[in-house]
Amino acid sequence: MGDVALSEVANVKSMSDESMVENDEKEGPRLKDAPFTDNQVIPRHHLNQTVTDRRYDIIDRRHNDKLDSPQRILFVTTEITDFVKVGGLGDVSSALPRALAAHHDVRVLIPAYREMVQSDYDIVTVGHLPAFAGLPACDIGQLTCRDGLIVYVLLCPELYEREGTPYGTGSSGYGDGQDIGWNDNDIRFARLSRAAADIALGKANLDWQPQLLHLNDWACGLAPAYVHWQGHSIPTIFTIHNLAYQGVFDASRLALLGIPYDAFNIHGVEYYGDLSFMKAGIVYASQVTTVSATYAQEITTPKFGCGLDGLLRCKAEQGRLSGIPNGIDDSWDPRTDSHLIQAFSSNDWRGKRANADYVRRHFGLTPSQGPLFAVISRMVHQKGLDLTIEAAKAIVHAGGQIVFMGCGEHHVEEALRKLAIRFPGAITAYIGFDEYQARCLFAGSDFLLMPSRFEPCGLSQMYAQRFGSLPIAHRTGGLADTIEDGVTGFLFDDMQFGSYMHAIQRAFAVYKSTDLFNAMRGAAMTGRYHWKQSIVPYSKLYLQALEQAGNEAALAQ
């Protein structure tokens, strides 16, 4: 059966490679007129090839010995799943430092949120940073996770010990849309960025000093700038997890944040008359990375560049823009995951059926022999929920059922509630997130609906594949890089209802062919992406940044 079925899998691939993306940016491509840009899409060979190549184990053999030498790395983030998580950054910040720790001395820096202060971990004060400009003084605490990961926490109760998420209040967790972001977020995250810079420069009185900063998303964007403005060449890696969230604040805040006025220009932190933390990170970092090879290309175009495509094209031309995909950790194993109702493997589907039965009972669906579709997502425009809502009637009429899980924009949540009322027993909308139930839903579902308008990397499709749920997704960003159409899932090319429905219809057809369906599920489960695959490309990038900083320091002498 296996050989025949797998050949059938290959035969149901989509033949269309043309993709169309929706223009969601709110600003015009102003930066294209700046001297450092042109209007051309960056060819693939201009990107850092060692990390955009699909064969991530390819390295320059001359650097083998250097890659094996450990580096001291401070990984700076605003989320870590161990304590506080809003989105995928929390998962990345928990898993990636641990994967890298096999070869490097990696420690994490994060604000001391209420959840961390009230946890069972002992926090020992190990350093202090004085006030700077309008940023308050703070202490640096240290806690050690049970597996040995050292986490530095920025102790500043007036900034971080609040009820809510790291970014604000409201259902989406990001302080955007109908949510209320903290009105001092610029101060809160400038404090984090300045602390990272000062630790790197040895100003925090710690007994450990990093050789390199790895910074994540807009909230850490001022850290490379603070290093630069102090006249140092400590290497900095700045990772863009989602360019759409940029940390834009009023220019009147410059002095309060200790930003030199001569940095407020198109080649510095200025963004359409405002201040952009994201732009600061891109401008001043030694290397800029993002979380998939395709997204690294997409953000150099006006449709995905959010007004920064010109700057990002320049970085790509300089060899300073790379794409390294995220991964998943060993906990995502259907044979051992304790969250599941029953374990299973690609050789035994009984456990998967048991999880499906549980999901139907738990979420109030009627017993069914039809396919079970899952949507586990933030409920925002980016995720294409409008297309899934439009497709829901056809899915139900064809014998399918849908469970939605997530929260976000109020009007999307309301539309899902109404949809569940319209199709009782066939559609359920769970507004919120529950890790236990989410894992059961990944394990019990047959298909994951993920028609994102853009997706820098995405983790849900990897979780689904590992648990034998085939993703149906828009061919964009990390979705294009991690889903093999017709083999480990289904891709559609243009963000139109008809194209999406065609992919769903293909999924229904495969579901009816048991051998083909099982072959695809088996292929998805064995083709997972793991964080271990990221060690070599990140190690090479760290080495490149360190050598670059050394060369710049030598030239300055």
mmCIF file of N, CA and C in Angstrom, residues 89-212:
data_model
loop_
_atom_site.group_PDB
_atom_site.id
_atom_site.type_symbol
_atom_site.label_atom_id
_atom_site.label_comp_id
_atom_site.label_asym_id
_atom_site.label_seq_id
_atom_site.Cartn_x
_atom_site.Cartn_y
_atom_site.Cartn_z
ATOM 1 N N LEU A 89 6.106 33.878 19.468
ATOM 2 C CA LEU A 89 7.382 34.321 20.029
ATOM 3 C C LEU A 89 7.660 33.628 21.360
ATOM 4 N N GLY A 90 6.619 33.391 22.149
ATOM 5 C CA GLY A 90 6.809 32.704 23.418
ATOM 6 C C GLY A 90 7.362 31.305 23.232
ATOM 7 N N ASP A 91 6.832 30.581 22.236
ATOM 8 C CA ASP A 91 7.319 29.235 21.951
ATOM 9 C C ASP A 91 8.758 29.272 21.450
ATOM 10 N N VAL A 92 9.054 30.223 20.553
ATOM 11 C CA VAL A 92 10.406 30.352 20.019
ATOM 12 C C VAL A 92 11.393 30.655 21.143
ATOM 13 N N SER A 93 11.028 31.586 22.021
ATOM 14 C CA SER A 93 11.940 32.018 23.072
ATOM 15 C C SER A 93 12.167 30.943 24.113
ATOM 16 N N SER A 94 11.257 30.014 24.218
ATOM 17 C CA SER A 94 11.437 28.891 25.132
ATOM 18 C C SER A 94 12.297 27.797 24.504
ATOM 19 N N ALA A 95 12.072 27.524 23.225
ATOM 20 C CA ALA A 95 12.712 26.372 22.581
ATOM 21 C C ALA A 95 14.066 26.682 21.964
ATOM 22 N N LEU A 96 14.193 27.824 21.272
ATOM 23 C CA LEU A 96 15.430 28.098 20.541
ATOM 24 C C LEU A 96 16.648 28.246 21.460
ATOM 25 N N PRO A 97 16.580 29.028 22.542
ATOM 26 C CA PRO A 97 17.752 29.095 23.420
ATOM 27 C C PRO A 97 18.166 27.730 23.965
ATOM 28 N N ARG A 98 17.199 26.883 24.245
ATOM 29 C CA ARG A 98 17.518 25.540 24.755
ATOM 30 C C ARG A 98 18.202 24.697 23.680
ATOM 31 N N ALA A 99 17.747 24.834 22.432
ATOM 32 C CA ALA A 99 18.398 24.100 21.349
ATOM 33 C C ALA A 99 19.828 24.600 21.146
ATOM 34 N N LEU A 100 20.000 25.915 21.167
ATOM 35 C CA LEU A 100 21.323 26.496 20.960
ATOM 36 C C LEU A 100 22.264 26.189 22.115
ATOM 37 N N ALA A 101 21.702 25.962 23.306
ATOM 38 C CA ALA A 101 22.528 25.713 24.493
ATOM 39 C C ALA A 101 23.371 24.450 24.360
ATOM 40 N N ALA A 102 23.037 23.597 23.410
ATOM 41 C CA ALA A 102 23.851 22.403 23.181
ATOM 42 C C ALA A 102 25.235 22.773 22.657
ATOM 43 N N HIS A 103 25.361 23.984 22.081
ATOM 44 C CA HIS A 103 26.638 24.398 21.492
ATOM 45 C C HIS A 103 27.125 25.761 21.989
ATOM 46 N N HIS A 104 26.267 26.503 22.669
ATOM 47 C CA HIS A 104 26.636 27.852 23.089
ATOM 48 C C HIS A 104 26.214 28.091 24.536
ATOM 49 N N ASP A 105 26.786 29.137 25.129
ATOM 50 C CA ASP A 105 26.378 29.585 26.458
ATOM 51 C C ASP A 105 25.290 30.630 26.256
ATOM 52 N N VAL A 106 24.027 30.197 26.303
ATOM 53 C CA VAL A 106 22.892 31.060 25.991
ATOM 54 C C VAL A 106 22.119 31.378 27.262
ATOM 55 N N ARG A 107 21.855 32.659 27.468
ATOM 56 C CA ARG A 107 21.012 33.081 28.572
ATOM 57 C C ARG A 107 19.936 34.015 28.028
ATOM 58 N N VAL A 108 18.831 34.092 28.729
ATOM 59 C CA VAL A 108 17.663 34.849 28.270
ATOM 60 C C VAL A 108 17.493 36.084 29.144
ATOM 61 N N LEU A 109 17.104 37.198 28.526
ATOM 62 C CA LEU A 109 16.726 38.415 29.254
ATOM 63 C C LEU A 109 15.286 38.747 28.913
ATOM 64 N N ILE A 110 14.459 38.986 29.951
ATOM 65 C CA ILE A 110 13.041 39.271 29.754
ATOM 66 C C ILE A 110 12.558 40.144 30.910
ATOM 67 N N PRO A 111 11.585 40.998 30.698
ATOM 68 C CA PRO A 111 11.029 41.757 31.824
ATOM 69 C C PRO A 111 10.463 40.837 32.898
ATOM 70 N N ALA A 112 10.537 41.278 34.149
ATOM 71 C CA ALA A 112 10.006 40.493 35.275
ATOM 72 C C ALA A 112 8.522 40.794 35.429
ATOM 73 N N TYR A 113 7.710 40.120 34.618
ATOM 74 C CA TYR A 113 6.264 40.288 34.704
ATOM 75 C C TYR A 113 5.747 39.683 36.014
ATOM 76 N N ARG A 114 4.512 40.000 36.314
ATOM 77 C CA ARG A 114 3.896 39.496 37.542
ATOM 78 C C ARG A 114 3.941 37.975 37.600
ATOM 79 N N GLU A 115 3.705 37.324 36.453
ATOM 80 C CA GLU A 115 3.701 35.862 36.419
ATOM 81 C C GLU A 115 5.051 35.283 36.854
ATOM 82 N N MET A 116 6.128 35.982 36.527
ATOM 83 C CA MET A 116 7.455 35.483 36.868
ATOM 84 C C MET A 116 7.756 35.731 38.344
ATOM 85 N N VAL A 117 7.404 36.914 38.815
ATOM 86 C CA VAL A 117 7.664 37.264 40.210
ATOM 87 C C VAL A 117 6.872 36.355 41.149
ATOM 88 N N GLN A 118 5.664 35.977 40.736
ATOM 89 C CA GLN A 118 4.806 35.148 41.575
ATOM 90 C C GLN A 118 4.987 33.653 41.331
ATOM 91 N N SER A 119 5.934 33.275 40.491
ATOM 92 C CA SER A 119 6.160 31.860 40.208
ATOM 93 C C SER A 119 6.882 31.191 41.379
ATOM 94 N N ASP A 120 7.067 29.894 41.264
ATOM 95 C CA ASP A 120 7.735 29.135 42.314
ATOM 96 C C ASP A 120 9.257 29.280 42.271
ATOM 97 N N TYR A 121 9.757 29.958 41.258
ATOM 98 C CA TYR A 121 11.206 30.087 41.114
ATOM 99 C C TYR A 121 11.757 31.182 42.022
ATOM 100 N N ASP A 122 12.921 30.925 42.587
ATOM 101 C CA ASP A 122 13.623 31.946 43.364
ATOM 102 C C ASP A 122 14.340 32.886 42.411
ATOM 103 N N ILE A 123 14.146 34.172 42.615
ATOM 104 C CA ILE A 123 14.830 35.190 41.816
ATOM 105 C C ILE A 123 15.874 35.861 42.702
ATOM 106 N N VAL A 124 17.122 35.777 42.293
ATOM 107 C CA VAL A 124 18.235 36.360 43.041
ATOM 108 C C VAL A 124 18.697 37.613 42.313
ATOM 109 N N THR A 125 18.771 38.729 43.026
ATOM 110 C CA THR A 125 19.243 39.974 42.419
ATOM 111 C C THR A 125 20.743 39.885 42.184
ATOM 112 N N VAL A 126 21.160 40.100 40.945
ATOM 113 C CA VAL A 126 22.577 39.943 40.575
ATOM 114 C C VAL A 126 23.172 41.194 39.942
ATOM 115 N N GLY A 127 22.359 42.203 39.669
ATOM 116 C CA GLY A 127 22.890 43.398 39.031
ATOM 117 C C GLY A 127 21.952 44.571 39.181
ATOM 118 N N HIS A 128 22.426 45.735 38.788
ATOM 119 C CA HIS A 128 21.639 46.964 38.893
ATOM 120 C C HIS A 128 21.996 47.878 37.731
ATOM 121 N N LEU A 129 20.991 48.577 37.230
ATOM 122 C CA LEU A 129 21.206 49.563 36.175
ATOM 123 C C LEU A 129 20.612 50.896 36.624
ATOM 124 N N PRO A 130 21.369 51.989 36.501
ATOM 125 C CA PRO A 130 20.855 53.291 36.917
ATOM 126 C C PRO A 130 19.824 53.828 35.933
ATOM 127 N N ALA A 131 19.138 54.867 36.332
ATOM 128 C CA ALA A 131 18.195 55.526 35.424
ATOM 129 C C ALA A 131 18.948 56.100 34.234
ATOM 130 N N PHE A 132 18.249 56.194 33.111
ATOM 131 C CA PHE A 132 18.838 56.766 31.896
ATOM 132 C C PHE A 132 17.755 57.549 31.167
ATOM 133 N N ALA A 133 18.027 58.837 30.910
ATOM 134 C CA ALA A 133 17.018 59.714 30.289
ATOM 135 C C ALA A 133 15.711 59.568 31.075
ATOM 136 N N GLY A 134 14.620 59.185 30.411
ATOM 137 C CA GLY A 134 13.354 59.002 31.116
ATOM 138 C C GLY A 134 13.091 57.570 31.532
ATOM 139 N N LEU A 135 14.112 56.711 31.454
ATOM 140 C CA LEU A 135 13.964 55.303 31.806
ATOM 141 C C LEU A 135 14.358 55.119 33.273
ATOM 142 N N PRO A 136 13.507 54.484 34.075
ATOM 143 C CA PRO A 136 13.811 54.346 35.503
ATOM 144 C C PRO A 136 14.945 53.361 35.761
ATOM 145 N N ALA A 137 15.562 53.488 36.940
ATOM 146 C CA ALA A 137 16.552 52.512 37.378
ATOM 147 C C ALA A 137 15.864 51.157 37.572
ATOM 148 N N CYS A 138 16.637 50.085 37.476
ATOM 149 C CA CYS A 138 16.061 48.751 37.656
ATOM 150 C C CYS A 138 17.133 47.792 38.146
ATOM 151 N N ASP A 139 16.685 46.716 38.753
ATOM 152 C CA ASP A 139 17.583 45.638 39.154
ATOM 153 C C ASP A 139 17.503 44.509 38.136
ATOM 154 N N ILE A 140 18.522 43.685 38.136
ATOM 155 C CA ILE A 140 18.535 42.493 37.292
ATOM 156 C C ILE A 140 18.519 41.280 38.201
ATOM 157 N N GLY A 141 17.501 40.456 38.035
ATOM 158 C CA GLY A 141 17.397 39.226 38.799
ATOM 159 C C GLY A 141 17.779 38.034 37.946
ATOM 160 N N GLN A 142 18.066 36.946 38.604
ATOM 161 C CA GLN A 142 18.408 35.717 37.893
ATOM 162 C C GLN A 142 17.615 34.559 38.468
ATOM 163 N N LEU A 143 17.037 33.763 37.572
ATOM 164 C CA LEU A 143 16.422 32.502 37.976
ATOM 165 C C LEU A 143 16.944 31.410 37.062
ATOM 166 N N THR A 144 16.942 30.212 37.569
ATOM 167 C CA THR A 144 17.426 29.069 36.798
ATOM 168 C C THR A 144 16.286 28.072 36.626
ATOM 169 N N CYS A 145 15.940 27.816 35.377
ATOM 170 C CA CYS A 145 14.869 26.859 35.091
ATOM 171 C C CYS A 145 15.313 25.449 35.474
ATOM 172 N N ARG A 146 14.372 24.553 35.583
ATOM 173 C CA ARG A 146 14.667 23.204 36.064
ATOM 174 C C ARG A 146 15.632 22.455 35.152
ATOM 175 N N ASP A 147 15.662 22.837 33.877
ATOM 176 C CA ASP A 147 16.592 22.169 32.960
ATOM 177 C C ASP A 147 17.923 22.900 32.857
ATOM 178 N N GLY A 148 18.110 23.943 33.672
ATOM 179 C CA GLY A 148 19.387 24.643 33.709
ATOM 180 C C GLY A 148 19.449 25.936 32.926
ATOM 181 N N LEU A 149 18.415 26.266 32.151
ATOM 182 C CA LEU A 149 18.421 27.519 31.406
ATOM 183 C C LEU A 149 18.415 28.703 32.376
ATOM 184 N N ILE A 150 19.381 29.601 32.203
ATOM 185 C CA ILE A 150 19.477 30.782 33.056
ATOM 186 C C ILE A 150 18.689 31.929 32.425
ATOM 187 N N VAL A 151 17.805 32.522 33.206
ATOM 188 C CA VAL A 151 16.974 33.627 32.733
ATOM 189 C C VAL A 151 17.245 34.849 33.605
ATOM 190 N N TYR A 152 17.673 35.940 32.976
ATOM 191 C CA TYR A 152 17.781 37.215 33.662
ATOM 192 C C TYR A 152 16.442 37.941 33.538
ATOM 193 N N VAL A 153 15.949 38.472 34.635
ATOM 194 C CA VAL A 153 14.679 39.187 34.612
ATOM 195 C C VAL A 153 14.913 40.634 35.026
ATOM 196 N N LEU A 154 14.280 41.534 34.297
ATOM 197 C CA LEU A 154 14.433 42.970 34.541
ATOM 198 C C LEU A 154 13.412 43.390 35.597
ATOM 199 N N LEU A 155 13.897 43.639 36.806
ATOM 200 C CA LEU A 155 13.034 43.935 37.946
ATOM 201 C C LEU A 155 12.732 45.427 38.006
ATOM 202 N N CYS A 156 11.517 45.758 37.609
ATOM 203 C CA CYS A 156 11.063 47.145 37.623
ATOM 204 C C CYS A 156 9.542 47.105 37.793
ATOM 205 N N PRO A 157 9.068 46.953 39.036
ATOM 206 C CA PRO A 157 7.642 46.702 39.276
ATOM 207 C C PRO A 157 6.714 47.719 38.634
ATOM 208 N N GLU A 158 7.101 48.997 38.628
ATOM 209 C CA GLU A 158 6.204 50.012 38.084
ATOM 210 C C GLU A 158 6.002 49.875 36.579
ATOM 211 N N LEU A 159 6.919 49.180 35.911
ATOM 212 C CA LEU A 159 6.785 48.987 34.463
ATOM 213 C C LEU A 159 6.184 47.634 34.086
ATOM 214 N N TYR A 160 6.470 46.594 34.847
ATOM 215 C CA TYR A 160 6.183 45.250 34.362
ATOM 216 C C TYR A 160 5.197 44.430 35.197
ATOM 217 N N GLU A 161 5.023 44.740 36.449
ATOM 218 C CA GLU A 161 4.133 43.907 37.276
ATOM 219 C C GLU A 161 2.700 44.427 37.195
ATOM 220 N N ARG A 162 2.042 44.065 36.092
ATOM 221 C CA ARG A 162 0.692 44.552 35.816
ATOM 222 C C ARG A 162 -0.219 43.398 35.447
ATOM 223 N N GLU A 163 -1.490 43.623 35.645
ATOM 224 C CA GLU A 163 -2.506 42.661 35.227
ATOM 225 C C GLU A 163 -2.746 42.846 33.735
ATOM 226 N N GLY A 164 -2.545 41.797 32.963
ATOM 227 C CA GLY A 164 -2.707 41.899 31.512
ATOM 228 C C GLY A 164 -1.589 41.160 30.816
ATOM 229 N N THR A 165 -1.405 41.449 29.560
ATOM 230 C CA THR A 165 -0.362 40.801 28.773
ATOM 231 C C THR A 165 0.894 41.670 28.790
ATOM 232 N N PRO A 166 1.988 41.198 28.216
ATOM 233 C CA PRO A 166 3.178 42.041 28.136
ATOM 234 C C PRO A 166 2.955 43.356 27.396
ATOM 235 N N TYR A 167 1.929 43.416 26.540
ATOM 236 C CA TYR A 167 1.767 44.579 25.672
ATOM 237 C C TYR A 167 0.571 45.448 26.033
ATOM 238 N N GLY A 168 -0.385 44.920 26.772
ATOM 239 C CA GLY A 168 -1.564 45.709 27.095
ATOM 240 C C GLY A 168 -2.676 44.835 27.635
ATOM 241 N N THR A 169 -3.897 45.306 27.473
ATOM 242 C CA THR A 169 -5.056 44.556 27.931
ATOM 243 C C THR A 169 -5.952 44.253 26.743
ATOM 244 N N GLY A 170 -6.873 43.329 26.943
ATOM 245 C CA GLY A 170 -7.797 42.982 25.867
ATOM 246 C C GLY A 170 -7.587 41.567 25.405
ATOM 247 N N SER A 171 -8.445 41.124 24.504
ATOM 248 C CA SER A 171 -8.498 39.709 24.155
ATOM 249 C C SER A 171 -7.361 39.259 23.252
ATOM 250 N N SER A 172 -6.869 40.116 22.366
ATOM 251 C CA SER A 172 -5.858 39.640 21.427
ATOM 252 C C SER A 172 -4.499 39.528 22.072
ATOM 253 N N GLY A 173 -4.264 40.292 23.142
ATOM 254 C CA GLY A 173 -2.997 40.205 23.848
ATOM 255 C C GLY A 173 -1.911 41.103 23.320
ATOM 256 N N TYR A 174 -2.110 41.722 22.151
ATOM 257 C CA TYR A 174 -1.059 42.503 21.527
ATOM 258 C C TYR A 174 -1.217 44.012 21.734
ATOM 259 N N GLY A 175 -2.275 44.431 22.434
ATOM 260 C CA GLY A 175 -2.465 45.862 22.621
ATOM 261 C C GLY A 175 -2.771 46.571 21.321
ATOM 262 N N ASP A 176 -3.440 45.880 20.401
ATOM 263 C CA ASP A 176 -3.759 46.476 19.110
ATOM 264 C C ASP A 176 -5.247 46.272 18.833
ATOM 265 N N GLY A 177 -5.724 46.820 17.751
ATOM 266 C CA GLY A 177 -7.134 46.677 17.407
ATOM 267 C C GLY A 177 -8.003 47.304 18.475
ATOM 268 N N GLN A 178 -8.948 46.513 19.019
ATOM 269 C CA GLN A 178 -9.817 47.044 20.056
ATOM 270 C C GLN A 178 -9.152 46.973 21.426
ATOM 271 N N ASP A 179 -7.960 46.368 21.497
ATOM 272 C CA ASP A 179 -7.255 46.266 22.751
ATOM 273 C C ASP A 179 -6.662 47.615 23.148
ATOM 274 N N ILE A 180 -6.300 47.716 24.414
ATOM 275 C CA ILE A 180 -5.666 48.931 24.917
ATOM 276 C C ILE A 180 -4.216 48.602 25.238
ATOM 277 N N GLY A 181 -3.289 49.133 24.438
ATOM 278 C CA GLY A 181 -1.882 48.939 24.730
ATOM 279 C C GLY A 181 -1.472 49.842 25.880
ATOM 280 N N TRP A 182 -0.490 49.390 26.676
ATOM 281 C CA TRP A 182 -0.012 50.236 27.759
ATOM 282 C C TRP A 182 0.497 51.551 27.178
ATOM 283 N N ASN A 183 0.072 52.683 27.761
ATOM 284 C CA ASN A 183 0.441 53.975 27.183
ATOM 285 C C ASN A 183 1.912 54.329 27.383
ATOM 286 N N ASP A 184 2.627 53.523 28.159
ATOM 287 C CA ASP A 184 4.064 53.751 28.328
ATOM 288 C C ASP A 184 4.881 52.595 27.743
ATOM 289 N N ASN A 185 4.342 51.928 26.708
ATOM 290 C CA ASN A 185 5.072 50.811 26.111
ATOM 291 C C ASN A 185 6.422 51.236 25.550
ATOM 292 N N ASP A 186 6.532 52.473 25.099
ATOM 293 C CA ASP A 186 7.839 52.912 24.612
ATOM 294 C C ASP A 186 8.865 52.921 25.740
ATOM 295 N N ILE A 187 8.462 53.410 26.912
ATOM 296 C CA ILE A 187 9.351 53.407 28.072
ATOM 297 C C ILE A 187 9.659 51.976 28.505
ATOM 298 N N ARG A 188 8.628 51.147 28.573
ATOM 299 C CA ARG A 188 8.779 49.784 29.064
ATOM 300 C C ARG A 188 9.777 48.989 28.225
ATOM 301 N N PHE A 189 9.675 49.111 26.908
ATOM 302 C CA PHE A 189 10.532 48.290 26.068
ATOM 303 C C PHE A 189 11.842 48.980 25.701
ATOM 304 N N ALA A 190 11.881 50.307 25.791
ATOM 305 C CA ALA A 190 13.180 50.975 25.699
ATOM 306 C C ALA A 190 14.036 50.596 26.903
ATOM 307 N N ARG A 191 13.383 50.453 28.079
ATOM 308 C CA ARG A 191 14.119 50.029 29.276
ATOM 309 C C ARG A 191 14.729 48.642 29.059
ATOM 310 N N LEU A 192 13.961 47.744 28.457
ATOM 311 C CA LEU A 192 14.467 46.409 28.151
ATOM 312 C C LEU A 192 15.634 46.485 27.166
ATOM 313 N N SER A 193 15.481 47.277 26.116
ATOM 314 C CA SER A 193 16.526 47.397 25.101
ATOM 315 C C SER A 193 17.796 48.001 25.682
ATOM 316 N N ARG A 194 17.646 49.044 26.498
ATOM 317 C CA ARG A 194 18.820 49.673 27.101
ATOM 318 C C ARG A 194 19.518 48.703 28.063
ATOM 319 N N ALA A 195 18.736 47.926 28.789
ATOM 320 C CA ALA A 195 19.324 46.937 29.687
ATOM 321 C C ALA A 195 20.138 45.916 28.909
ATOM 322 N N ALA A 196 19.609 45.446 27.779
ATOM 323 C CA ALA A 196 20.344 44.483 26.956
ATOM 324 C C ALA A 196 21.658 45.078 26.475
ATOM 325 N N ALA A 197 21.602 46.325 26.012
ATOM 326 C CA ALA A 197 22.819 46.982 25.541
ATOM 327 C C ALA A 197 23.839 47.129 26.670
ATOM 328 N N ASP A 198 23.383 47.538 27.843
ATOM 329 C CA ASP A 198 24.295 47.749 28.965
ATOM 330 C C ASP A 198 24.895 46.440 29.468
ATOM 331 N N ILE A 199 24.112 45.376 29.462
ATOM 332 C CA ILE A 199 24.655 44.067 29.839
ATOM 333 C C ILE A 199 25.750 43.662 28.857
ATOM 334 N N ALA A 200 25.492 43.871 27.566
ATOM 335 C CA ALA A 200 26.485 43.521 26.552
ATOM 336 C C ALA A 200 27.762 44.337 26.700
ATOM 337 N N LEU A 201 27.635 45.561 27.198
ATOM 338 C CA LEU A 201 28.790 46.441 27.355
ATOM 339 C C LEU A 201 29.439 46.314 28.740
ATOM 340 N N GLY A 202 28.967 45.353 29.534
ATOM 341 C CA GLY A 202 29.572 45.105 30.831
ATOM 342 C C GLY A 202 29.236 46.122 31.895
ATOM 343 N N LYS A 203 28.113 46.827 31.761
ATOM 344 C CA LYS A 203 27.760 47.900 32.688
ATOM 345 C C LYS A 203 26.774 47.468 33.774
ATOM 346 N N ALA A 204 26.419 46.199 33.814
ATOM 347 C CA ALA A 204 25.396 45.751 34.758
ATOM 348 C C ALA A 204 25.974 45.063 35.988
ATOM 349 N N ASN A 205 27.307 44.982 36.058
ATOM 350 C CA ASN A 205 27.979 44.349 37.199
ATOM 351 C C ASN A 205 27.633 42.874 37.349
ATOM 352 N N LEU A 206 27.343 42.210 36.235
ATOM 353 C CA LEU A 206 27.108 40.771 36.276
ATOM 354 C C LEU A 206 28.437 40.028 36.226
ATOM 355 N N ASP A 207 28.411 38.764 36.614
ATOM 356 C CA ASP A 207 29.629 37.956 36.505
ATOM 357 C C ASP A 207 29.702 37.248 35.154
ATOM 358 N N TRP A 208 28.884 37.683 34.224
ATOM 359 C CA TRP A 208 28.820 37.090 32.882
ATOM 360 C C TRP A 208 28.541 38.198 31.883
ATOM 361 N N GLN A 209 29.257 38.180 30.768
ATOM 362 C CA GLN A 209 29.063 39.209 29.743
ATOM 363 C C GLN A 209 28.943 38.543 28.378
ATOM 364 N N PRO A 210 27.873 38.818 27.653
ATOM 365 C CA PRO A 210 27.693 38.168 26.345
ATOM 366 C C PRO A 210 28.645 38.733 25.300
ATOM 367 N N GLN A 211 28.943 37.903 24.325
ATOM 368 C CA GLN A 211 29.703 38.351 23.157
ATOM 369 C C GLN A 211 28.771 38.870 22.065
ATOM 370 N N LEU A 212 27.494 38.536 22.177
ATOM 371 C CA LEU A 212 26.551 38.841 21.099
ATOM 372 C C LEU A 212 25.143 38.940 21.670
#
